[in-house]
Amino acid sequence: VENGDSVALSTMFDAVHPADIAHLLEVIDGRSRKELLSLWKGGLDGEVLSELDENLREEVINSLAPSELVDAVRELDSDDVVNLVEDLGSEQQEAVLDALDASDRVAVEKALAYPEESAGRHMQVELVRAPQHWTVGEAIDFLRSDDNTLPDQFYHLILVDPRMKAVGYVTLGRILSTRRDVPLNDISEDSFRTFNVNQDVEEVANAINHYHMITAPVVDDDDRIVGVITIDDAMAFIEEEAEEDLMRLAGVGEGSLSDKVVDTTRQRFPWLAVNLVTAICASLVISMFESTITELVALAVLMPIVASMGGNAGTQSLTVAVRALATRDLTSSNVWRVIRREALVGLINGAIFAVVMGLIGAVWFGQPMLGVVIAVAMVINLVVAGLAGTMVPVVLEKIGVDPALASGAFVTTVTDVVGFFAFLGLAAAWLL
Amino acid sequence: VENGDSVALSTMFDAVHPADIAHLLEVIDGRSRKELLSLWKGGLDGEVLSELDENLREEVINSLAPSELVDAVRELDSDDVVNLVEDLGSEQQEAVLDALDASDRVAVEKALAYPEESAGRHMQVELVRAPQHWTVGEAIDFLRSDDNTLPDQFYHLILVDPRMKAVGYVTLGRILSTRRDVPLNDISEDSFRTFNVNQDVEEVANAINHYHMITAPVVDDDDRIVGVITIDDAMAFIEEEAEEDLMRLAGVGEGSLSDKVVDTTRQRFPWLAVNLVTAICASLVISMFESTITELVALAVLMPIVASMGGNAGTQSLTVAVRALATRDLTSSNVWRVIRREALVGLINGAIFAVVMGLIGAVWFGQPMLGVVIAVAMVINLVVAGLAGTMVPVVLEKIGVDPALASGAFVTTVTDVVGFFAFLGLAAAWLL
């Protein structure tokens, strides 16, 4: 199809879900992408744009004429428009805003005024309200009258009091299965709770997941309903958050396979630079014991084992702690218990590996005392790994630094330094 | 409240969402948990049980009398019952199944017959069907008649042909906003697609996320509708999957903070054991160069730097590759491009750090050639890290091993061995 037949291409893409088109664009290489886009231009719609990866979206949007962009954006929900528009230059942003209906424009501009990761920025203003004193019958008549335009997708009626304060919600299923004379108030859902526009959108997403909600009502400072966060968006945030933790723990930052090589190199650089500094710290510890090593070169052979075991045990504790902090399973109420637990786990595993490694060390080099040294160093380092692996992320979270981002470097430094110091120090004291 | 007042406790818990009670039980320590449960016993309902962490759930269920368990389970949806029952001993399982209605019992037994991670095992059989030839009016009359019991939560009507084959679905919102004489077929959703009972439930969850679906219809081998996977369950699977990847990459396996110390120790042990073996491999490489190190002890000081930089770069590539495999962004169509890309990123970062570390090495020990050796070793190891970090998970996935679980050990072994070998080997060749 890629030899110029743009009509065939359009017909083919019409039958494909926008998310699949976006995925295709992400997976193919840069040149094919350009050819495909120039061929298909007219058909590119807003849905595809909003499904695209952020970096790629910028590239695609820049390749569009302003009029094409405006056409593509017009039929989107308010939250998707905001999501597209927030990354644009002010000129393109203006062009898109001008093309919207007055009411949509106001909604988008309002949303852009909220902080970047807030519920207000990501909410959809399309929702269906009903006065709380209505009965099921009144609600059905309202929904079925021709006078109002309903959103494309909605699953709840949100009940409001006379001052537009959100007070509850009712699922459409419940409305359909209830007699006409029952007040809406009597069949509203237990899980109802509201979220402030300024609240972090990830908190809202976590609440949607935790309470099995389908829509989360967003209210302003006067408790008036102004929008909703829907479960499908919440799902995307939850996935993003877990992925972010994963990437940050590995020192990768944001980024995807469709980024340019230069960008990827730049994303990975900082973590490697930090690692270089911590590795040099560890080397400084080793250099303190140069003369010890010269006398007994077996120490140089065995020392990476102690450090590496400590590093791994530290990463284990650290990963569990970072995830538990993110899911609020680790709080100030149980932090001491968790730290004690991790130290104990380190002690038990440390003791087991101490015996194993002590025997290996003693047999390999024929020096029982060398076995004792590596065994004791192993226990010390694994206990320290458990302690540092938990305490570092907790302290970082407390002082407002993202634990997923910074913990790894600290914990590895601790386990490297302690590992080398314990092993070489004990060797210097007991063996020579 | 914890001094014995069980009435006050029940009243308090009645107002709390089951998910919050479950979370509370997970966060408090073992002793308080036991006290709380014995105090509150009667009130414990199925919802709380199904929100609990798996290991903890087993503990709680074992503390319940069979009759209490049966009471708790009765009002749950079929998928939640299955989820509870699958981990029980056969005697308890029998007791619960006996207490269910005949039709519920059949549904649960059928679900238990499907493989563990299949859509059939996790689907909910409560759903609302309508013949595809109905009009909106007929559907509304059906939903509002008193003759049928509707599920607690539902958001779609699933359209079926005369042989019960699922052919489309219609949202309740669309039904409410459409005239009575319009056929349901005309307002069915574009995103409709079905999933086989034997399909992996994570694939279904990913599709729900990808296509923004609210319910995913599950069909048997004859395409007849047998259940649905709902978006709130899909959300839990997506979160679980991302968390699993994270935990496996860190070598933690399953597990949570509420596990016993012995269990946690046992979960972490295998990865540390694997790491011990790989660390010993690296030590064997070092021991090949014992005489080189004795002549120039600076090598022992600097060698961990090369290995550690390689390990980190490898982890970066590896994490990106594992995630991309999980999200299907890395496929056979772009694998060579990605490998080339990672090697190039390794080359560029390697070159930068080679210059930096070369200068440091040369200045620190006053030997320019030592700087050259560490610089060249650094470039080699970072390129190898990029290659191994991508190729190892791809190959593991190909041969059916979970890349998140096993890649780390392989990649670290490669970067350690290559790092020590390149550095010490070049030193032996060029410096002595």
Coordinates of N, CA and C in Angstrom, one line a residue, chain B residues 19-186:
Chain B
A19 N -12.9 -1.4 50.7 CA -11.5 -1.3 50.3 C -10.6 -0.6 51.4
D20 N -11.2 0.3 52.1 CA -10.5 1.0 53.2 C -10.2 0.1 54.4
I21 N -11.3 -0.7 54.7 CA -11.1 -1.7 55.8 C -10.0 -2.7 55.4
A22 N -10.0 -3.2 54.2 CA -9.0 -4.1 53.7 C -7.6 -3.5 53.9
H23 N -7.5 -2.2 53.4 CA -6.2 -1.5 53.5 C -5.7 -1.4 55.0
L24 N -6.7 -1.1 55.8 CA -6.3 -1.0 57.3 C -5.8 -2.3 57.8
L25 N -6.5 -3.4 57.4 CA -6.0 -4.7 57.9 C -4.6 -5.0 57.4
E26 N -4.3 -4.5 56.2 CA -3.0 -4.8 55.6 C -1.9 -4.0 56.3
V27 N -2.2 -2.8 56.7 CA -1.2 -1.9 57.2 C -0.8 -2.2 58.7
I28 N -1.8 -2.6 59.5 CA -1.5 -2.8 60.9 C -0.7 -4.1 61.2
D29 N -0.1 -4.2 62.3 CA 0.7 -5.4 62.5 C -0.1 -6.6 62.9
G30 N 0.6 -7.8 62.9 CA -0.2 -9.1 63.0 C -1.0 -9.2 64.3
R31 N -0.5 -8.7 65.4 CA -1.3 -8.9 66.6 C -2.5 -8.0 66.7
S32 N -2.4 -6.8 66.3 CA -3.6 -5.9 66.3 C -4.6 -6.5 65.3
R33 N -4.1 -7.0 64.2 CA -5.0 -7.6 63.2 C -5.8 -8.7 63.8
K34 N -5.2 -9.6 64.6 CA -5.9 -10.7 65.2 C -7.0 -10.2 66.1
E35 N -6.6 -9.2 67.0 CA -7.5 -8.7 67.9 C -8.7 -8.0 67.2
L36 N -8.4 -7.2 66.2 CA -9.5 -6.5 65.5 C -10.4 -7.5 64.9
L37 N -9.9 -8.6 64.3 CA -10.8 -9.6 63.6 C -11.6 -10.3 64.6
S38 N -11.1 -10.7 65.7 CA -11.9 -11.5 66.6 C -13.0 -10.6 67.2
L39 N -12.7 -9.4 67.3 CA -13.7 -8.4 67.9 C -14.8 -8.2 66.9
W40 N -14.5 -8.2 65.6 CA -15.4 -7.7 64.6 C -16.0 -8.8 63.8
K41 N -15.6 -10.0 64.0 CA -15.9 -11.2 63.2 C -17.2 -11.1 62.4
G42 N -18.3 -11.0 63.2 CA -19.6 -11.1 62.5 C -19.8 -10.1 61.3
G43 N -19.1 -9.0 61.4 CA -19.4 -7.9 60.4 C -18.6 -8.1 59.1
L44 N -17.6 -8.9 59.2 CA -16.7 -9.1 58.0 C -17.4 -9.6 56.8
D45 N -17.5 -8.8 55.8 CA -18.3 -9.3 54.6 C -17.4 -9.6 53.4
G46 N -18.0 -10.2 52.4 CA -17.3 -10.6 51.3 C -16.5 -9.6 50.5
E47 N -17.1 -8.4 50.5 CA -16.4 -7.3 49.8 C -15.0 -7.0 50.4
V48 N -14.9 -7.0 51.7 CA -13.7 -6.8 52.4 C -12.7 -7.9 52.0
L49 N -13.2 -9.1 52.1 CA -12.3 -10.3 51.7 C -11.8 -10.2 50.3
S50 N -12.6 -9.8 49.4 CA -12.1 -9.8 48.0 C -11.2 -8.6 47.8
E51 N -11.2 -7.6 48.6 CA -10.3 -6.5 48.5 C -8.9 -6.8 49.1
L52 N -8.9 -7.8 50.0 CA -7.6 -8.1 50.7 C -6.5 -8.6 49.8
D53 N -5.3 -8.3 50.1 CA -4.1 -9.0 49.6 C -4.2 -10.5 49.7
E54 N -3.7 -11.2 48.6 CA -3.9 -12.7 48.6 C -3.4 -13.4 49.9
N55 N -2.2 -13.2 50.2 CA -1.6 -13.9 51.4 C -2.4 -13.6 52.6
L56 N -2.7 -12.4 52.8 CA -3.5 -12.0 54.0 C -4.8 -12.6 54.0
R57 N -5.4 -12.7 52.8 CA -6.8 -13.2 52.7 C -6.8 -14.6 53.2
E58 N -5.8 -15.4 52.8 CA -5.8 -16.8 53.3 C -5.8 -16.8 54.8
E59 N -4.9 -16.0 55.4 CA -4.8 -15.9 56.9 C -6.2 -15.6 57.5
V60 N -6.9 -14.6 56.9 CA -8.2 -14.2 57.5 C -9.2 -15.3 57.3
I61 N -9.2 -15.9 56.1 CA -10.2 -16.9 55.8 C -10.1 -18.1 56.8
N62 N -8.8 -18.4 57.0 CA -8.6 -19.6 58.0 C -9.0 -19.3 59.4
S63 N -9.1 -18.0 59.7 CA -9.6 -17.7 61.1 C -11.1 -17.6 61.2
L64 N -11.8 -17.7 60.0 CA -13.2 -17.7 60.1 C -13.8 -19.1 60.2
A65 N -15.0 -19.2 60.9 CA -15.7 -20.5 60.9 C -16.3 -20.6 59.5
P66 N -16.5 -21.9 59.1 CA -17.1 -22.1 57.7 C -18.4 -21.3 57.5
S67 N -19.3 -21.3 58.5 CA -20.6 -20.6 58.3 C -20.4 -19.1 58.1
E68 N -19.4 -18.5 58.8 CA -19.1 -17.1 58.6 C -18.6 -16.8 57.2
L69 N -17.8 -17.7 56.7 CA -17.2 -17.6 55.4 C -18.3 -17.7 54.4
V70 N -19.2 -18.6 54.5 CA -20.3 -18.8 53.6 C -21.2 -17.5 53.6
D71 N -21.5 -17.0 54.8 CA -22.3 -15.8 54.8 C -21.7 -14.6 54.1
A72 N -20.3 -14.5 54.2 CA -19.6 -13.4 53.7 C -19.6 -13.5 52.1
V73 N -19.6 -14.7 51.6 CA -19.4 -14.9 50.2 C -20.7 -14.8 49.4
R74 N -21.8 -15.0 50.0 CA -23.0 -15.2 49.3 C -23.4 -14.1 48.4
E75 N -23.2 -12.8 48.8 CA -23.7 -11.7 48.0 C -22.7 -11.2 47.0
L76 N -21.6 -11.9 46.8 CA -20.6 -11.4 45.8 C -21.0 -11.7 44.4
D77 N -20.4 -10.9 43.4 CA -20.5 -11.3 42.0 C -19.7 -12.5 41.7
S78 N -20.0 -13.2 40.6 CA -19.4 -14.5 40.3 C -17.9 -14.4 40.3
D79 N -17.3 -13.4 39.6 CA -15.9 -13.3 39.5 C -15.2 -13.2 40.8
D80 N -15.8 -12.4 41.8 CA -15.2 -12.3 43.1 C -15.3 -13.6 43.9
V81 N -16.4 -14.3 43.7 CA -16.5 -15.6 44.4 C -15.4 -16.5 43.9
V82 N -15.2 -16.6 42.6 CA -14.1 -17.4 42.0 C -12.8 -17.1 42.6
N83 N -12.5 -15.8 42.6 CA -11.3 -15.3 43.1 C -11.0 -15.7 44.5
L84 N -12.1 -15.7 45.4 CA -11.9 -16.1 46.8 C -11.7 -17.6 46.9
V85 N -12.5 -18.3 46.1 CA -12.6 -19.8 46.3 C -11.4 -20.5 45.7
E86 N -10.8 -19.9 44.7 CA -9.7 -20.7 44.0 C -8.5 -21.0 44.9
D87 N -8.3 -20.2 45.9 CA -7.2 -20.5 46.8 C -7.5 -21.4 48.0
L88 N -8.8 -21.7 48.2 CA -9.2 -22.4 49.4 C -8.9 -23.9 49.2
G89 N -8.8 -24.6 50.4 CA -8.6 -26.1 50.4 C -10.0 -26.7 49.9
S90 N -9.9 -27.9 49.5 CA -11.1 -28.5 48.8 C -12.3 -28.6 49.8
E91 N -12.0 -28.8 51.1 CA -13.1 -28.9 52.0 C -13.9 -27.5 52.2
Q92 N -13.1 -26.5 52.4 CA -13.7 -25.1 52.5 C -14.4 -24.8 51.2
Q93 N -13.7 -25.1 50.1 CA -14.3 -24.8 48.8 C -15.7 -25.4 48.6
E94 N -15.8 -26.7 49.0 CA -17.0 -27.4 49.0 C -18.1 -26.7 49.8
A95 N -17.7 -26.3 51.0 CA -18.7 -25.7 51.9 C -19.2 -24.4 51.3
V96 N -18.3 -23.6 50.7 CA -18.8 -22.3 50.1 C -19.7 -22.6 48.9
L97 N -19.3 -23.6 48.0 CA -20.1 -23.9 46.8 C -21.5 -24.4 47.2
D98 N -21.5 -25.2 48.2 CA -22.8 -25.8 48.7 C -23.8 -24.6 49.1
A99 N -23.2 -23.6 49.6 CA -24.1 -22.5 50.1 C -24.6 -21.6 49.0
L100 N -24.1 -21.7 47.8 CA -24.5 -20.8 46.7 C -25.8 -21.4 46.1
D101 N -26.5 -20.5 45.4 CA -27.7 -20.9 44.5 C -27.1 -21.9 43.5
A102 N -28.0 -22.7 43.0 CA -27.6 -23.7 42.0 C -27.0 -23.0 40.8
S103 N -27.6 -21.9 40.3 CA -27.1 -21.3 39.1 C -25.7 -20.6 39.3
D104 N -25.6 -20.0 40.5 CA -24.3 -19.4 40.8 C -23.2 -20.4 41.0
R105 N -23.6 -21.6 41.6 CA -22.7 -22.7 41.8 C -22.1 -23.2 40.4
V106 N -23.0 -23.3 39.5 CA -22.6 -23.8 38.2 C -21.6 -22.8 37.5
A107 N -22.0 -21.5 37.7 CA -21.1 -20.5 37.1 C -19.7 -20.5 37.7
V108 N -19.6 -20.6 39.0 CA -18.3 -20.7 39.7 C -17.6 -21.9 39.3
E109 N -18.2 -23.1 39.2 CA -17.5 -24.3 38.9 C -17.0 -24.2 37.5
K110 N -17.8 -23.7 36.6 CA -17.4 -23.5 35.2 C -16.1 -22.7 35.1
A111 N -16.2 -21.5 35.8 CA -15.0 -20.6 35.8 C -13.8 -21.3 36.3
L112 N -13.9 -22.1 37.4 CA -12.8 -22.8 38.0 C -12.2 -23.8 37.0
A113 N -12.9 -24.2 36.0 CA -12.4 -25.2 35.1 C -11.5 -24.5 34.0
Y114 N -11.6 -23.2 33.9 CA -10.7 -22.5 32.9 C -9.3 -22.4 33.5
P115 N -8.3 -22.2 32.7 CA -6.9 -22.0 33.2 C -6.8 -20.8 34.1
E116 N -5.7 -20.8 34.9 CA -5.7 -19.8 36.0 C -5.7 -18.3 35.5
E117 N -4.9 -18.0 34.4 CA -4.8 -16.6 34.0 C -5.7 -16.3 32.8
S118 N -6.7 -17.1 32.6 CA -7.6 -17.0 31.4 C -8.7 -16.0 31.7
A119 N -9.3 -15.5 30.6 CA -10.4 -14.6 30.7 C -11.6 -15.3 31.4
G120 N -11.8 -16.6 31.0 CA -12.9 -17.3 31.6 C -12.8 -17.4 33.1
R121 N -11.6 -17.5 33.6 CA -11.5 -17.6 35.1 C -11.8 -16.3 35.8
H122 N -11.6 -15.2 35.1 CA -11.8 -13.9 35.8 C -13.0 -13.1 35.3
M123 N -13.8 -13.7 34.4 CA -15.0 -12.9 33.9 C -16.1 -12.9 35.0
Q124 N -17.0 -12.0 34.8 CA -18.2 -12.0 35.6 C -19.3 -12.4 34.7
V125 N -20.2 -13.4 35.2 CA -21.2 -13.9 34.3 C -22.5 -13.0 34.4
E126 N -22.5 -12.1 35.4 CA -23.7 -11.2 35.4 C -23.6 -10.2 34.3
L127 N -24.5 -10.2 33.3 CA -24.5 -9.2 32.2 C -25.9 -9.1 31.7
V128 N -26.1 -8.1 30.8 CA -27.5 -8.0 30.3 C -27.4 -8.1 28.8
R129 N -28.1 -9.0 28.2 CA -28.2 -9.3 26.8 C -29.4 -8.7 26.2
A130 N -29.4 -8.5 24.9 CA -30.6 -8.1 24.1 C -30.5 -8.6 22.7
P131 N -31.6 -9.1 22.1 CA -31.5 -9.6 20.7 C -31.2 -8.4 19.8
Q132 N -30.4 -8.7 18.8 CA -29.9 -7.6 18.0 C -31.0 -6.9 17.2
H133 N -32.1 -7.6 17.0 CA -33.2 -6.9 16.2 C -34.1 -6.0 17.0
W134 N -33.9 -5.9 18.3 CA -34.7 -5.1 19.1 C -34.5 -3.6 18.8
T135 N -35.5 -2.8 19.1 CA -35.4 -1.3 19.0 C -35.0 -0.8 20.4
V136 N -34.7 0.5 20.4 CA -34.4 1.2 21.7 C -35.6 1.0 22.6
G137 N -36.8 1.2 22.1 CA -38.0 1.1 22.9 C -38.2 -0.3 23.5
E138 N -38.0 -1.3 22.7 CA -38.1 -2.7 23.3 C -37.0 -2.9 24.4
A139 N -35.8 -2.4 24.2 CA -34.8 -2.5 25.2 C -35.2 -1.9 26.5
I140 N -35.7 -0.6 26.4 CA -36.1 0.1 27.6 C -37.2 -0.6 28.3
D141 N -38.2 -1.1 27.6 CA -39.3 -1.8 28.2 C -38.8 -3.1 28.9
F142 N -37.8 -3.7 28.3 CA -37.3 -4.9 28.9 C -36.6 -4.6 30.2
L143 N -35.7 -3.6 30.1 CA -34.9 -3.2 31.3 C -35.8 -2.8 32.5
R144 N -37.0 -2.1 32.1 CA -37.8 -1.5 33.1 C -38.9 -2.5 33.6
S145 N -39.0 -3.7 33.0 CA -40.0 -4.6 33.5 C -39.5 -5.2 34.8
D146 N -40.5 -5.7 35.6 CA -40.1 -6.2 36.9 C -39.7 -7.7 36.9
D147 N -39.8 -8.3 35.7 CA -39.7 -9.7 35.6 C -38.2 -10.2 35.7
N148 N -37.3 -9.3 35.5 CA -35.9 -9.8 35.4 C -35.1 -9.1 36.5
T149 N -34.1 -9.8 37.0 CA -33.2 -9.2 37.9 C -31.9 -8.7 37.2
L150 N -31.6 -7.5 37.3 CA -30.4 -6.9 36.7 C -29.2 -6.9 37.6
P151 N -28.0 -7.0 37.1 CA -26.8 -6.9 37.9 C -26.7 -5.6 38.6
D152 N -25.9 -5.6 39.7 CA -25.8 -4.3 40.5 C -25.2 -3.2 39.6
Q153 N -24.2 -3.5 38.8 CA -23.5 -2.6 38.0 C -23.5 -3.0 36.6
F154 N -24.0 -2.3 35.7 CA -23.8 -2.6 34.3 C -23.9 -1.3 33.4
Y155 N -23.2 -1.3 32.4 CA -23.1 -0.1 31.6 C -23.4 -0.3 30.1
H156 N -23.5 -1.5 29.7 CA -23.8 -1.8 28.3 C -24.9 -2.9 28.2
L157 N -25.6 -2.9 27.1 CA -26.4 -4.0 26.7 C -25.6 -4.7 25.6
I158 N -25.5 -6.0 25.7 CA -24.8 -6.8 24.7 C -25.7 -7.4 23.8
L159 N -25.5 -7.1 22.5 CA -26.5 -7.5 21.4 C -26.1 -8.9 21.0
V160 N -27.0 -9.8 20.9 CA -26.8 -11.2 20.5 C -27.7 -11.6 19.3
D161 N -27.2 -12.5 18.5 CA -28.0 -13.0 17.4 C -28.8 -14.2 18.0
P162 N -29.6 -14.9 17.1 CA -30.5 -15.9 17.7 C -29.7 -17.1 18.3
R163 N -28.4 -17.3 17.9 CA -27.7 -18.4 18.5 C -26.8 -17.9 19.6
M164 N -27.1 -16.8 20.2 CA -26.4 -16.2 21.4 C -25.0 -15.8 21.0
K165 N -24.7 -15.6 19.8 CA -23.5 -15.1 19.4 C -23.4 -13.6 19.7
A166 N -22.4 -13.1 20.3 CA -22.3 -11.6 20.6 C -22.0 -10.9 19.3
V167 N -22.7 -9.8 19.0 CA -22.5 -9.1 17.7 C -22.3 -7.6 17.9
G168 N -22.4 -7.1 19.1 CA -22.2 -5.7 19.3 C -22.6 -5.3 20.7
Y169 N -22.3 -4.0 21.1 CA -22.9 -3.6 22.3 C -23.3 -2.1 22.3
V170 N -24.2 -1.7 23.2 CA -24.8 -0.4 23.2 C -24.7 0.2 24.6
T171 N -24.2 1.4 24.7 CA -24.1 1.9 26.1 C -25.5 2.4 26.5
L172 N -25.7 2.4 27.9 CA -27.0 2.8 28.4 C -27.2 4.3 28.1
G173 N -26.2 5.0 28.1 CA -26.3 6.5 27.8 C -26.9 6.7 26.4
R174 N -26.4 5.9 25.5 CA -26.8 6.0 24.1 C -28.3 5.6 24.0
I175 N -28.7 4.6 24.7 CA -30.1 4.1 24.7 C -31.0 5.2 25.2
L176 N -30.6 5.8 26.3 CA -31.4 6.8 27.0 C -31.6 8.1 26.1
S177 N -30.6 8.3 25.2 CA -30.7 9.6 24.5 C -31.1 9.3 23.0
T178 N -31.7 8.1 22.7 CA -32.1 7.8 21.4 C -33.6 7.5 21.3
R179 N -34.3 7.9 20.2 CA -35.7 7.7 20.0 C -36.0 6.2 20.1
R180 N -37.3 5.9 20.5 CA -37.7 4.5 20.7 C -37.7 3.6 19.5
D181 N -37.9 4.2 18.3 CA -38.0 3.4 17.1 C -36.7 3.0 16.4
V182 N -35.6 3.6 17.0 CA -34.3 3.3 16.4 C -33.8 1.9 16.7
P183 N -33.4 1.1 15.8 CA -32.9 -0.3 16.1 C -31.6 -0.2 16.9
L184 N -31.4 -1.1 17.8 CA -30.2 -1.1 18.7 C -28.9 -1.2 17.8
N185 N -29.1 -2.0 16.7 CA -28.0 -2.2 15.8 C -27.4 -0.9 15.3
D186 N -28.2 0.1 15.1 CA -27.7 1.4 14.5 C -26.9 2.2 15.5

